[in-house]
Short mmCIF file of N, CA, C and O in Angstrom, two decimals:
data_model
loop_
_atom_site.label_atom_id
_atom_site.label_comp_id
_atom_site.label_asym_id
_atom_site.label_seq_id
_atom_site.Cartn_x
_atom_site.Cartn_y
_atom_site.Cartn_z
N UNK A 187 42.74 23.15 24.08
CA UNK A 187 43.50 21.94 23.82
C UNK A 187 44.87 22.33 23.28
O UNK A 187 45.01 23.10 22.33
N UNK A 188 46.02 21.63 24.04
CA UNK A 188 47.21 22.37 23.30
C UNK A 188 47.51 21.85 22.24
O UNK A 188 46.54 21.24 21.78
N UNK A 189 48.45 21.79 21.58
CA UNK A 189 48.73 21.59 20.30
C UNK A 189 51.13 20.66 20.43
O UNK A 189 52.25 21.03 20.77
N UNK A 190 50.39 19.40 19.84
CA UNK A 190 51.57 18.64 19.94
C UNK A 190 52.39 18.67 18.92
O UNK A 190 52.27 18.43 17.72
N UNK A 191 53.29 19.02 19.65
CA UNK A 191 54.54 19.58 18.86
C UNK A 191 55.63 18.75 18.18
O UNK A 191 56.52 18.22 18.85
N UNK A 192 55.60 18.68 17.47
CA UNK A 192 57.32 17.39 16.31
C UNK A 192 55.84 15.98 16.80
O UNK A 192 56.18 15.11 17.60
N UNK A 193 54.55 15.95 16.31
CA UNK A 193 54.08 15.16 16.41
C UNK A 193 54.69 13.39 15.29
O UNK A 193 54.82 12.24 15.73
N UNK A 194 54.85 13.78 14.21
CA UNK A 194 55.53 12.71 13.14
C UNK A 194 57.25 12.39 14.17
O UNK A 194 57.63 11.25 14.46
N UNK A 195 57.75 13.20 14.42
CA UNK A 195 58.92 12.13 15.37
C UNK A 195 58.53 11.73 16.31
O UNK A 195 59.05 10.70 16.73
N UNK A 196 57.49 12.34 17.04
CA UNK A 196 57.11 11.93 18.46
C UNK A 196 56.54 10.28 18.25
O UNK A 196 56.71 9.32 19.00
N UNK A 197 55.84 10.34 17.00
CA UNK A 197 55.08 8.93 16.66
C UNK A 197 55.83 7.80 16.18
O UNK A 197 55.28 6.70 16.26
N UNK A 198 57.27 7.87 15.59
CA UNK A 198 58.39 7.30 15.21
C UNK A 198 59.39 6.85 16.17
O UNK A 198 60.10 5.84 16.11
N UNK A 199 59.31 7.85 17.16
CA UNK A 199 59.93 6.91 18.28
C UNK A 199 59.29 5.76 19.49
O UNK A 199 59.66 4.98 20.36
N UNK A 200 57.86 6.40 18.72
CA UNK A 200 56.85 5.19 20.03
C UNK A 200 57.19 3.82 18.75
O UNK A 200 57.77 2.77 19.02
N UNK A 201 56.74 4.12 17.65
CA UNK A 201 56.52 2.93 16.99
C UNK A 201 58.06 2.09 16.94
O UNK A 201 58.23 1.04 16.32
N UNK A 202 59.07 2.75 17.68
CA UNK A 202 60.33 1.73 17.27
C UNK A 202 60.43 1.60 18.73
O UNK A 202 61.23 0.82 19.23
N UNK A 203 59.60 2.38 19.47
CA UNK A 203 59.96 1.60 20.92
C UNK A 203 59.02 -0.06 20.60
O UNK A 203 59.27 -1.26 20.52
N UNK A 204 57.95 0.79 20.51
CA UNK A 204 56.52 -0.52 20.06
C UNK A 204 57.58 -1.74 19.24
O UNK A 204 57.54 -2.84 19.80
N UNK A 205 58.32 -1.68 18.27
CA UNK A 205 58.94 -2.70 17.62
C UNK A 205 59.69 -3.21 18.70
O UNK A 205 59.31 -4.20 19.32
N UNK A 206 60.70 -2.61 18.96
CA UNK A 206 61.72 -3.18 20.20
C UNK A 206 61.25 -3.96 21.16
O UNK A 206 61.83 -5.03 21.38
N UNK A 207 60.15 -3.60 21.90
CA UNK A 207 59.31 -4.62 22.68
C UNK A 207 59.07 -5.62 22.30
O UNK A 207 59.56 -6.55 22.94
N UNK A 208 57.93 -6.10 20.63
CA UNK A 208 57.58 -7.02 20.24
C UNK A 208 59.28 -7.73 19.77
O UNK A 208 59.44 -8.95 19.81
N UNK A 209 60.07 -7.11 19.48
CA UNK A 209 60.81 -8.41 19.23
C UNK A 209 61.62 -8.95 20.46
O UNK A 209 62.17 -10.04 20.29
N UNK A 210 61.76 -8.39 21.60
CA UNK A 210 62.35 -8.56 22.60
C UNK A 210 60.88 -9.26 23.35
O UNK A 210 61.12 -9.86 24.40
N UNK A 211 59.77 -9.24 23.02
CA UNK A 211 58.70 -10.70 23.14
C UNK A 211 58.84 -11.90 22.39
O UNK A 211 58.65 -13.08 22.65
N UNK A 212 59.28 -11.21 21.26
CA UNK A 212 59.18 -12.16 20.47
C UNK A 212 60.57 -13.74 20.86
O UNK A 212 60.43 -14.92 21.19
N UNK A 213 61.49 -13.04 20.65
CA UNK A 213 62.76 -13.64 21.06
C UNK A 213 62.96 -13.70 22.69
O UNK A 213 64.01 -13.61 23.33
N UNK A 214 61.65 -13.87 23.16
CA UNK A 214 61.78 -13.89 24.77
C UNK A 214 63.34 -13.72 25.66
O UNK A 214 63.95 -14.52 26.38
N UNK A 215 63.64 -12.33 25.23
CA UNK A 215 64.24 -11.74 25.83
C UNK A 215 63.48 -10.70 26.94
O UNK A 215 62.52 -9.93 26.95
N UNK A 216 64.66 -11.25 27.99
CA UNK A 216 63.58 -10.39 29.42
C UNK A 216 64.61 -9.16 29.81
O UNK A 216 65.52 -9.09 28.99
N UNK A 217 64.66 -8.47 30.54
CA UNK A 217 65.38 -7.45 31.11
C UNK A 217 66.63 -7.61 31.20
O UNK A 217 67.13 -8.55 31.83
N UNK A 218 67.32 -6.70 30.56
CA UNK A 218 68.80 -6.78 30.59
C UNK A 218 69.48 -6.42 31.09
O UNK A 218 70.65 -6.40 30.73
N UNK A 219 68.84 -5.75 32.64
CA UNK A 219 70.02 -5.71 33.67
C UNK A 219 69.83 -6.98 34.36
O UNK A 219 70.79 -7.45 34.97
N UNK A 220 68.19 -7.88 34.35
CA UNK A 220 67.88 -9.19 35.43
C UNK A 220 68.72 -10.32 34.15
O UNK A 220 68.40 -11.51 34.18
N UNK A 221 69.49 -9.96 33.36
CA UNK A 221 69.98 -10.42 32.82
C UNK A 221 71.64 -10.85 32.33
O UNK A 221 72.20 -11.90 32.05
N UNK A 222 72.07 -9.37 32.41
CA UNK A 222 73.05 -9.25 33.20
C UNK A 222 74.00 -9.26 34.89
O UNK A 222 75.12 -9.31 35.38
N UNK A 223 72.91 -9.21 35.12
CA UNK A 223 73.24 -9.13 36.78
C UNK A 223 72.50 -9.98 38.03
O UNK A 223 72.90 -10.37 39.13
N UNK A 224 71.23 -10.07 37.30
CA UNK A 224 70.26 -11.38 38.36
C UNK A 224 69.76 -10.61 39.35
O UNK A 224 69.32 -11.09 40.39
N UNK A 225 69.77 -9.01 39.02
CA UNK A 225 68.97 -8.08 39.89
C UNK A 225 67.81 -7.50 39.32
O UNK A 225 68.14 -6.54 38.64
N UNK A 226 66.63 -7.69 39.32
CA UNK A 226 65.49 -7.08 38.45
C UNK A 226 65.66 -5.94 38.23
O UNK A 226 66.72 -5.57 38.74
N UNK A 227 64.96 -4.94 37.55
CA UNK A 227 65.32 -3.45 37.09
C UNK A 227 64.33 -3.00 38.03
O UNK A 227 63.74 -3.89 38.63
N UNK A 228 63.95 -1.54 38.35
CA UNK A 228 62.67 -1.14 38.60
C UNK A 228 61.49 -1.50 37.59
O UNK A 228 60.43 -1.93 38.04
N UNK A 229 61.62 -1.39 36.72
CA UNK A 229 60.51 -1.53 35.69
C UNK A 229 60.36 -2.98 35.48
O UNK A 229 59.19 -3.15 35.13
N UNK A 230 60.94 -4.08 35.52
CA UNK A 230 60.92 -5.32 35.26
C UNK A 230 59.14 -6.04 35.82
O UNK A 230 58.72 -6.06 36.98
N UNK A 231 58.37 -6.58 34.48
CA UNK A 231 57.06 -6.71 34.86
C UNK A 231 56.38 -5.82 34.01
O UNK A 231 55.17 -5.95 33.82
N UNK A 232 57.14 -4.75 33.36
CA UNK A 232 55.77 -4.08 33.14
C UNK A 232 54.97 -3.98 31.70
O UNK A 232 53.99 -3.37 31.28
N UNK A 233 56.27 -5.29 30.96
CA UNK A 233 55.75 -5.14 29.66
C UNK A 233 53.99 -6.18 30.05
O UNK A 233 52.80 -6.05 29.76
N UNK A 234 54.82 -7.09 30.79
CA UNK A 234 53.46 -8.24 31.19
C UNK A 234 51.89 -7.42 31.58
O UNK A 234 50.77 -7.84 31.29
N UNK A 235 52.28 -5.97 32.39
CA UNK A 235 51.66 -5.32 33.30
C UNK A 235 50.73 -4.97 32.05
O UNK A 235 49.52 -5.22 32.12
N UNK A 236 51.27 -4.44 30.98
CA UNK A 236 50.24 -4.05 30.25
C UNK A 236 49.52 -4.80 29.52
O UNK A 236 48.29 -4.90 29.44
N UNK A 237 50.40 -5.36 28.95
CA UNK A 237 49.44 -6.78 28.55
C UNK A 237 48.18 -7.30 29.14
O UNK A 237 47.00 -7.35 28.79
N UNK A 238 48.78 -7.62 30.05
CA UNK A 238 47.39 -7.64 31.16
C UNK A 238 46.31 -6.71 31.17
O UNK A 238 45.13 -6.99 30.96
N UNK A 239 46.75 -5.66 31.42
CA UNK A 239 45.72 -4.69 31.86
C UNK A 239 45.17 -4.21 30.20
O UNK A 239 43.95 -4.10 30.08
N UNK A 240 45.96 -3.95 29.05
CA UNK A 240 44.88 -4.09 27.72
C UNK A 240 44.42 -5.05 27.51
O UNK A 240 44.10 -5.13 26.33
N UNK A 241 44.13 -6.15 28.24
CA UNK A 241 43.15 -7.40 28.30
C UNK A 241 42.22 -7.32 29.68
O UNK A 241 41.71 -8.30 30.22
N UNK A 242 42.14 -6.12 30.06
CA UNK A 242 41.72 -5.99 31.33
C UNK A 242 41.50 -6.72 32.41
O UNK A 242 40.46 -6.88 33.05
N UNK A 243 42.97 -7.32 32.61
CA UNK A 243 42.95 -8.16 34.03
C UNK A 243 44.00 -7.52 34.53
O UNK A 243 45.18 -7.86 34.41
N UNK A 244 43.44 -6.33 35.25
CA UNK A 244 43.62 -5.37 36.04
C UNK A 244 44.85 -5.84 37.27
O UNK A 244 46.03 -5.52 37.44
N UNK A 245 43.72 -6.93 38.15
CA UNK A 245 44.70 -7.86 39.08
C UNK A 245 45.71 -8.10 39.00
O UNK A 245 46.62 -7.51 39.58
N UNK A 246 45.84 -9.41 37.93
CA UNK A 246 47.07 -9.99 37.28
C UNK A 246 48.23 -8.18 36.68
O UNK A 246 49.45 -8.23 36.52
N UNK A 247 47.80 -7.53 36.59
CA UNK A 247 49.01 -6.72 35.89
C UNK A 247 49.17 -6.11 37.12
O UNK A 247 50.31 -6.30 37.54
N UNK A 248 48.27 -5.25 38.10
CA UNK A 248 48.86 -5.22 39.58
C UNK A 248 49.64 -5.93 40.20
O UNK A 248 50.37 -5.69 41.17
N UNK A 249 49.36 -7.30 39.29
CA UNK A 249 50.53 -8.24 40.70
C UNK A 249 51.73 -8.21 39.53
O UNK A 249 52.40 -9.18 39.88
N UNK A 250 52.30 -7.74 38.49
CA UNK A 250 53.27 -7.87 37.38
C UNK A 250 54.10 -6.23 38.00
O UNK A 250 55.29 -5.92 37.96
N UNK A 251 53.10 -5.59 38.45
CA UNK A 251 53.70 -4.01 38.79
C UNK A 251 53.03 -3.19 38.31
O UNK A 251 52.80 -2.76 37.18
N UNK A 252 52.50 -2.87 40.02
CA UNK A 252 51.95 -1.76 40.52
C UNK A 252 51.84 -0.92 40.07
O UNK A 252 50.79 -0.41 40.47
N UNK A 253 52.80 0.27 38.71
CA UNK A 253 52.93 1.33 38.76
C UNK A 253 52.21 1.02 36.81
O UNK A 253 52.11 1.95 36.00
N UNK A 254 51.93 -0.02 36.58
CA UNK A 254 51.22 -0.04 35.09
C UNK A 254 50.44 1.18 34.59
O UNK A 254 50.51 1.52 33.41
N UNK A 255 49.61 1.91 35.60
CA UNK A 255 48.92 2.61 35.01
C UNK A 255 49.45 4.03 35.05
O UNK A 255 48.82 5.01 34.66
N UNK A 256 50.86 4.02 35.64
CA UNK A 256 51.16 5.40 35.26
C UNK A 256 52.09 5.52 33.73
O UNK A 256 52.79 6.44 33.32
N UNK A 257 51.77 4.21 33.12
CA UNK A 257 52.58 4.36 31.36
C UNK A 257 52.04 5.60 30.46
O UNK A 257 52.59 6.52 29.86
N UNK A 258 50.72 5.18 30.66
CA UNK A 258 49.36 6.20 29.91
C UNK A 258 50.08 7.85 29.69
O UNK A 258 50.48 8.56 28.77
N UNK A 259 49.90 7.92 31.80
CA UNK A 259 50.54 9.15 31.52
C UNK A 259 51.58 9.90 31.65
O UNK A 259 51.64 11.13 31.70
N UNK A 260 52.53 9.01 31.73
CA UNK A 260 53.95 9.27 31.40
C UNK A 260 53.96 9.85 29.66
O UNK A 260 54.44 10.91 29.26
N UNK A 261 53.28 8.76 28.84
CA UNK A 261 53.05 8.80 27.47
C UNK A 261 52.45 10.20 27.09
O UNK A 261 52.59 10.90 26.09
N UNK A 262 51.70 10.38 28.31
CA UNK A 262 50.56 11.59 27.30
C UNK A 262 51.91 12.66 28.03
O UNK A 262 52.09 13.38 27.05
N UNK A 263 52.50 12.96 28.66
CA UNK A 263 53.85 14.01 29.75
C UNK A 263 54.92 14.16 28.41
O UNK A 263 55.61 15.12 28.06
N UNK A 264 54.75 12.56 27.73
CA UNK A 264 56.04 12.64 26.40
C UNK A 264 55.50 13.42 24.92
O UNK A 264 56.22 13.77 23.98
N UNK A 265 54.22 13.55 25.04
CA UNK A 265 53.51 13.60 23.89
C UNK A 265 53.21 15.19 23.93
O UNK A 265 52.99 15.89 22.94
N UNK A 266 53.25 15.67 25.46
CA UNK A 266 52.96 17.41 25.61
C UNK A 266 54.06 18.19 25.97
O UNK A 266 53.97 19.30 26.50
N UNK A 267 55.50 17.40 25.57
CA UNK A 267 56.69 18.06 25.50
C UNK A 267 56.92 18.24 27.55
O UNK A 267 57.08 19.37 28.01
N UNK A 268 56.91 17.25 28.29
CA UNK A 268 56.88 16.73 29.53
C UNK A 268 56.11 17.20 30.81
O UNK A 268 56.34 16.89 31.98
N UNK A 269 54.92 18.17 30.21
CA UNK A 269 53.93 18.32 31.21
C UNK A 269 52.74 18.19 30.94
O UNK A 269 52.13 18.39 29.89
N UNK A 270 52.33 17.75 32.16
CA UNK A 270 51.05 17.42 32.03
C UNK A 270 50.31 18.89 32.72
O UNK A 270 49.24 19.12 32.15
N UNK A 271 50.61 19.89 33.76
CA UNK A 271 49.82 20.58 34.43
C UNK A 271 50.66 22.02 33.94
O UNK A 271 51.88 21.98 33.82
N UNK A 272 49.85 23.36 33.67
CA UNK A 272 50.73 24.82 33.38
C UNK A 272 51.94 25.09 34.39
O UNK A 272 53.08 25.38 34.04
N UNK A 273 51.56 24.97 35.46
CA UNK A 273 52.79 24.90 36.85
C UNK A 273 53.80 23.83 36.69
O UNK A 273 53.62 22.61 36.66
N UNK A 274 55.28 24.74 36.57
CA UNK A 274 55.69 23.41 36.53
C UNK A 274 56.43 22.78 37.90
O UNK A 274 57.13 21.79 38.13
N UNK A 275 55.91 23.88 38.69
CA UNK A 275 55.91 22.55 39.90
C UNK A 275 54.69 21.64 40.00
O UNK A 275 55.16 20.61 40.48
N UNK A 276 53.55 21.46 39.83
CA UNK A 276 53.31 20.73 39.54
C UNK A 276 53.19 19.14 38.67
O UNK A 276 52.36 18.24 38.77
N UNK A 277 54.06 19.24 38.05
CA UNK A 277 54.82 18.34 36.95
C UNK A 277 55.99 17.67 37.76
O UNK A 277 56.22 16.47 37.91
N UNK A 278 56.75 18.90 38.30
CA UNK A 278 57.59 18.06 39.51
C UNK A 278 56.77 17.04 40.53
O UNK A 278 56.85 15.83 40.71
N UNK A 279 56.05 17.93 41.05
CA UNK A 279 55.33 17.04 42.06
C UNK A 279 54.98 15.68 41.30
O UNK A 279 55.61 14.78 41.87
N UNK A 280 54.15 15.13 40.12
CA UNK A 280 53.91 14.10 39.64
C UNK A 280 54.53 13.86 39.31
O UNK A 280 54.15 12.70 39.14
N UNK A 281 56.29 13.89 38.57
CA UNK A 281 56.81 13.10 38.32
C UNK A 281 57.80 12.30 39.69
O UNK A 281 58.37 11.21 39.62
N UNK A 282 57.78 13.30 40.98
CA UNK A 282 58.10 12.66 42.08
C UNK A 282 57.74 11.19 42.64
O UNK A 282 58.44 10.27 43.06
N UNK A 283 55.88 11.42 42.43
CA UNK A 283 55.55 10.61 42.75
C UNK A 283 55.48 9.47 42.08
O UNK A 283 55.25 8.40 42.64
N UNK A 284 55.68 9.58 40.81
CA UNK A 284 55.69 8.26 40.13
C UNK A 284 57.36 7.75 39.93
O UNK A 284 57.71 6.64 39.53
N UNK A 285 58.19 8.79 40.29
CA UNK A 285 59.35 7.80 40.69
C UNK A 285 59.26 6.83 41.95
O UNK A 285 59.68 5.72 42.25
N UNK A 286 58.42 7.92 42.59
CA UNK A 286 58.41 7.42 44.51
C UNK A 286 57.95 5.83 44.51
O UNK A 286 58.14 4.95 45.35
N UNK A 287 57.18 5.80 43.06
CA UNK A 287 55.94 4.33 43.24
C UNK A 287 56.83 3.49 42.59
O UNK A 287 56.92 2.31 42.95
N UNK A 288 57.43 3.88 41.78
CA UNK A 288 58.12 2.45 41.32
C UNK A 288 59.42 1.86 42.18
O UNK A 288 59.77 0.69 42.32
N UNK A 289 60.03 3.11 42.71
CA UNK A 289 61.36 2.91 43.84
C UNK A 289 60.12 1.90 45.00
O UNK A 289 60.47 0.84 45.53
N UNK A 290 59.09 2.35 45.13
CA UNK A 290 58.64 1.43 46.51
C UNK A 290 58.36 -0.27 45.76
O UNK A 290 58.83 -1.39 46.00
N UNK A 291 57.57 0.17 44.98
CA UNK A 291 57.25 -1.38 43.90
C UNK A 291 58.47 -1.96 43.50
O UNK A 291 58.45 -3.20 43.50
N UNK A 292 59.68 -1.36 43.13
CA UNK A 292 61.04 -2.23 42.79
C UNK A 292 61.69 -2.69 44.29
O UNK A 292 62.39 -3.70 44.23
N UNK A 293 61.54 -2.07 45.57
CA UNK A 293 61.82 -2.73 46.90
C UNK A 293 61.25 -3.50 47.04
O UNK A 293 61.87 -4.54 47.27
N UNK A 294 59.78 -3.58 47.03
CA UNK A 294 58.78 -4.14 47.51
C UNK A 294 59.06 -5.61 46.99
O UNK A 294 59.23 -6.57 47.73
N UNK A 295 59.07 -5.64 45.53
CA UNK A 295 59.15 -6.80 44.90
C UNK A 295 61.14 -7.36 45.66
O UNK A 295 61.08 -8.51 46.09
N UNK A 296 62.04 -6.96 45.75
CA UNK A 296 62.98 -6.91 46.14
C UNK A 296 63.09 -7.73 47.48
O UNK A 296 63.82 -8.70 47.68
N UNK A 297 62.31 -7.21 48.24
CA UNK A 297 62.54 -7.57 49.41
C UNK A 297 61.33 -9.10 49.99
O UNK A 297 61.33 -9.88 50.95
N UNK A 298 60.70 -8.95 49.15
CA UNK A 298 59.36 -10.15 49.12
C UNK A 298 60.25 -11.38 47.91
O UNK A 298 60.19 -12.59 48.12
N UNK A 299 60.83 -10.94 46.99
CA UNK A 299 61.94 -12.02 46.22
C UNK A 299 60.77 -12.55 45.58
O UNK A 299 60.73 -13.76 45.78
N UNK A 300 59.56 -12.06 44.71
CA UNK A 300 58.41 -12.37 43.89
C UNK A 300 58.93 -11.75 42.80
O UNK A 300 57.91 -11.20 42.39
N UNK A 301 59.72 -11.47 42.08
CA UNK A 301 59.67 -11.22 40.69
C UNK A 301 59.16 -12.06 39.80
O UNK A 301 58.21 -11.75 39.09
N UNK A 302 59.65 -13.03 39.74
CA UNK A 302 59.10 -14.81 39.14
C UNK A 302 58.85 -15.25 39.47
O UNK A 302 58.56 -16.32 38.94
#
């Protein structure tokens, strides 16, 4: 098991991301480029996405965006100093693909005009 490194900052910047969210729920503020500009972001959906899916309605956060369940391990990639596998082409390869999924999920939603 490896061993996580600057663990006390690593946990200080989730918990002020974690704040930033709840008050940008709170003050139902939504995305601030679909806000500035009236173009959704790639990520736009995915605070809902989780929500959903830590209430396990899996569906509903699939239909908020597709790429919800790669937060986890993006999180655990931030938490092991950005890899998840010893190769670091391998790490390339997964972080390819989880750009690849949200570039298709931010068209997808784009071109279908379902954001809201």
């Amino acid at each position: 098991m490896r061993k996580i490194k600057n663990l006390p900052y690593k946990l200080a910047i989730t918990g002020i991301i974690l704040i930033v969210v709840a008050l940008m729920r709170y003050f139902e503020i939504t995305c601030f480029l679909l806000e500035l500009t009236g173009i959704p972001c790639p990520g736009c959906g995915m605070t809902r996405a989780l929500i959903a899916a830590v209430q396990f309605r899996f569906q509903e956060a699939f239909s908020w965006h597709a790429m919800f369940w790669s937060v986890p391990l993006l999180y655990l990639c931030f938490l092991l100093d950005g890899g998840l596998f010893k190769k670091a082409w391998c790490n390339w390869v997964f972080y390819a693909l989880i750009f690849a999924g949200f570039l298709i999920n931010w068209l997808m939603k784009l071109l279908s005009s379902t954001f809201f």
